[in-house]
Coordinates of C-alpha atoms in Angstrom, one line a residue:
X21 CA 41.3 129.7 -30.7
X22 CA 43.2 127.2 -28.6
X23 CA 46.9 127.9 -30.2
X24 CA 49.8 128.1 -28.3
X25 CA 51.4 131.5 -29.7
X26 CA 55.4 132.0 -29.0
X27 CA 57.8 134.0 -30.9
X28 CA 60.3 132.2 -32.7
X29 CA 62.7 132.1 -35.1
X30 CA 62.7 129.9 -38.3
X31 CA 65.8 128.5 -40.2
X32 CA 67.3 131.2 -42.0
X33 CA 66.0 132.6 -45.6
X34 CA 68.8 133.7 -47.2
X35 CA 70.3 130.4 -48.4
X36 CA 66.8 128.7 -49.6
X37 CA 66.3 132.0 -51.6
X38 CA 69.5 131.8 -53.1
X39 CA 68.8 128.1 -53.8
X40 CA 66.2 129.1 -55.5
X41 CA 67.2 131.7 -57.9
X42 CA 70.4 129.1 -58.6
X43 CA 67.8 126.7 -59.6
X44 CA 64.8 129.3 -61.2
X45 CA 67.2 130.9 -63.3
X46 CA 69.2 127.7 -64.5
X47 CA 65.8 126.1 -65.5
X48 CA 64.6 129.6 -67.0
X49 CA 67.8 130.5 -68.8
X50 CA 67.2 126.9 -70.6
X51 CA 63.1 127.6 -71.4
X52 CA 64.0 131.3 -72.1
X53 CA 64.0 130.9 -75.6
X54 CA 60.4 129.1 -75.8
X55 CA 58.9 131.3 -73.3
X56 CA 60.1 134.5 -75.3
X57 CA 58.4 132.9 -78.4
X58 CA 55.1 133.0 -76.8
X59 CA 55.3 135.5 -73.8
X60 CA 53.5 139.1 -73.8
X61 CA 55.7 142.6 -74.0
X62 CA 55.5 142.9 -69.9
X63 CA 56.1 139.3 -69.4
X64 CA 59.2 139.2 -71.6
X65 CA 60.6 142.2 -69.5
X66 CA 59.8 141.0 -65.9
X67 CA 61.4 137.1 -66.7
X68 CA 64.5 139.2 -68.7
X69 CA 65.5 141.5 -65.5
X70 CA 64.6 138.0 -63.5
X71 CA 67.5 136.6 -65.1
X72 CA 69.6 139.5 -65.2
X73 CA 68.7 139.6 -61.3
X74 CA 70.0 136.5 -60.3
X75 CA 73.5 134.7 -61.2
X76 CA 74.1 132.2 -63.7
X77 CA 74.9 129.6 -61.5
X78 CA 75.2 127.1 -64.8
X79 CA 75.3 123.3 -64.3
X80 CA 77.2 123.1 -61.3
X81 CA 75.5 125.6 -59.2
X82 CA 72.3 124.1 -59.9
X83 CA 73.7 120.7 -58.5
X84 CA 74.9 122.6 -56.0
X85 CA 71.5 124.1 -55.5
X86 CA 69.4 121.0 -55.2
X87 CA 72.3 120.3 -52.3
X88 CA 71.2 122.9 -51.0
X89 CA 67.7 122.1 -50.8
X90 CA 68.0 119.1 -49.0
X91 CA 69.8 121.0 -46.4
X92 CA 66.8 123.6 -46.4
X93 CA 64.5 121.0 -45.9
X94 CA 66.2 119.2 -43.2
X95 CA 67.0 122.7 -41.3
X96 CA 63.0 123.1 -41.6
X97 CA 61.7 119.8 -40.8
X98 CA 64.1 120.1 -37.6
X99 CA 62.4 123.9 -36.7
X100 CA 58.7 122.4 -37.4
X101 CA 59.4 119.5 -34.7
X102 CA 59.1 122.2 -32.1
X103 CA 56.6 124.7 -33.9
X104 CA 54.4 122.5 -36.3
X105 CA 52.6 126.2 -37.8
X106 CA 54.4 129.0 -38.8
X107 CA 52.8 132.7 -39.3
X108 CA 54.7 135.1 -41.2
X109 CA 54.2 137.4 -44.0
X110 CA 53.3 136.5 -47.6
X111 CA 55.6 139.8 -48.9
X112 CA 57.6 141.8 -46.3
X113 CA 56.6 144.8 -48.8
X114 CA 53.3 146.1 -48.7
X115 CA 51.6 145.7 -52.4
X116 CA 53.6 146.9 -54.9
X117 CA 52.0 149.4 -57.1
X118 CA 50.5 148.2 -61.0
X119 CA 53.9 148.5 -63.3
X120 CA 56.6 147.7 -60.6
X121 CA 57.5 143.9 -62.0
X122 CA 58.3 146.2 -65.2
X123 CA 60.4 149.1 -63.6
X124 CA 64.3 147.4 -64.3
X125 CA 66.3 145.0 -63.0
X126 CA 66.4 146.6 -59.6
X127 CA 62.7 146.5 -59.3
X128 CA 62.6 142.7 -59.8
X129 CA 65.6 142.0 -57.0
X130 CA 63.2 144.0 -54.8
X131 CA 60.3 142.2 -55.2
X132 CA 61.9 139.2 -55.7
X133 CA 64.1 139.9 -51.9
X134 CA 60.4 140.6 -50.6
X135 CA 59.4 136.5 -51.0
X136 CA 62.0 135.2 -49.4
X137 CA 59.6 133.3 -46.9
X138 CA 57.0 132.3 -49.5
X139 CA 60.1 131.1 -52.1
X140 CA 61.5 129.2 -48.9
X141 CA 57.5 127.3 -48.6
X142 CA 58.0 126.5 -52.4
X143 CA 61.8 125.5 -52.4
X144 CA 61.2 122.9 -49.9
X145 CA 57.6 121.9 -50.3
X146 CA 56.1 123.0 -47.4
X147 CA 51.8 123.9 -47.5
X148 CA 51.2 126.7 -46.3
X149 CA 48.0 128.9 -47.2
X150 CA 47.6 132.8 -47.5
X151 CA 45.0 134.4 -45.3
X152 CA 43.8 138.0 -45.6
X153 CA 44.6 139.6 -42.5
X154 CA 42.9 143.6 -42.8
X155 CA 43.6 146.3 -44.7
X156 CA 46.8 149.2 -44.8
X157 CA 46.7 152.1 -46.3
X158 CA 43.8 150.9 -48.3
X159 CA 45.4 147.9 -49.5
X160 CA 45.1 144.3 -48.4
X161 CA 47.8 142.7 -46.1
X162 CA 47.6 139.0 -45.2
X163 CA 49.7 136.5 -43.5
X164 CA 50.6 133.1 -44.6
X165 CA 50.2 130.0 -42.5
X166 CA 53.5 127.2 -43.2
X167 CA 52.8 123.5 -41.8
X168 CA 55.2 120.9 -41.9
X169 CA 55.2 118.3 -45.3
X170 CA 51.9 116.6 -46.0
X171 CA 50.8 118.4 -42.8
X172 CA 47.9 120.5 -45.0
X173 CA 45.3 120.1 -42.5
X174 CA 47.4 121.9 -39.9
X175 CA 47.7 125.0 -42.2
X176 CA 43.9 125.0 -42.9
X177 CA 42.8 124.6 -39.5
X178 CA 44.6 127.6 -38.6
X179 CA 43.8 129.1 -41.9
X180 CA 40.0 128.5 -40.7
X181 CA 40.6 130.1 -36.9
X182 CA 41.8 133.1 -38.6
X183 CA 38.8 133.8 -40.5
X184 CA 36.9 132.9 -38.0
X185 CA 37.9 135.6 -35.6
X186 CA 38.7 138.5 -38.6
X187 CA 35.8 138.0 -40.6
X188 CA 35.6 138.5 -43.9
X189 CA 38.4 141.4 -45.2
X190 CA 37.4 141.6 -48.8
X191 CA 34.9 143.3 -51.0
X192 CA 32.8 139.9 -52.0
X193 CA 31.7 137.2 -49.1
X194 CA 32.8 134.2 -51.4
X195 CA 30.3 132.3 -49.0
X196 CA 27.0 135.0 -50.2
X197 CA 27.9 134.0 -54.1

């Protein structure tokens, strides 16, 4: 579709998704008590091994965590200079099956480790938009598309070519509706 395709590799993940727990779990730890008021069985489970998951990084680590996001940021705005659109993987797991956000503590780090590209898009506040990409082992795969802030119209461009040239990968045609 006219892109220039090169390998390359981004800023690494692991310190924007340790930001991010740092400042998920600060935040959740303080809403906990509202959100086990009104939260089902499941979700009271899944947000309880999220918090046992991560640290309690407490007021200073979450200081220290929106530190760290600047940094983030600046590390990715410098990357998306020289590659404006980023394809990776929304999960580097393949689907995980119905119950696994509710299998322990373990589980959750898992699935949690899996995102550690789309928790880097969200940390930072990058657009970026999900594209199915075909099918494995009878489940759906798709890739994500990151542009640079306020650069939207990059990411659905792209977002746009990809369909274009895969077709439509799931059981409905959104567009036939």
């Amino acid at each position: 579709a006219g892109y220039d395709v090169a390998e390359a590799a981004p800023p690494p993940l692991e310190p924007s998704a340790a930001a991010w727990l740092d400042l998920v779990g600060h935040e959740l730890r303080g809403l906990w008590p509202l959100l086990e008021a009104v939260g089902s069985d499941g979700a009271r489970r899944f947000l309880a091994d999220a918090l046992r998951a991560g640290p309690d990084a407490g007021a200073d680590g979450y200081a220290g965590a929106l530190v760290a996001r600047h940094a983030v940021a600046r590390a990715w705005a410098a990357f998306q200079e020289r590659h404006p659109l980023l394809l990776g993987p929304v999960s580097t797991q393949p689907p995980f099956p119905v119950g696994r956000d509710l299998a322990g503590v373990e589980a959750v780090a898992g699935i949690l480790g899996s995102l550690q590209l789309t928790v880097t898009v969200n940390l930072v506040g990058l657009p970026s938009v999900a594209v199915p990409a075909g099918l494995g082992g009878g489940l759906p795969q798709g890739v994500q598309l990151i542009g640079p802030r306020w650069r939207e119209d990059l990411c659905l461009d792209a977002a746009e070519a990809v369909e274009a040239a895969l077709g439509t990968l799931g059981p409905v045609d959104p567009r036939a509706a």
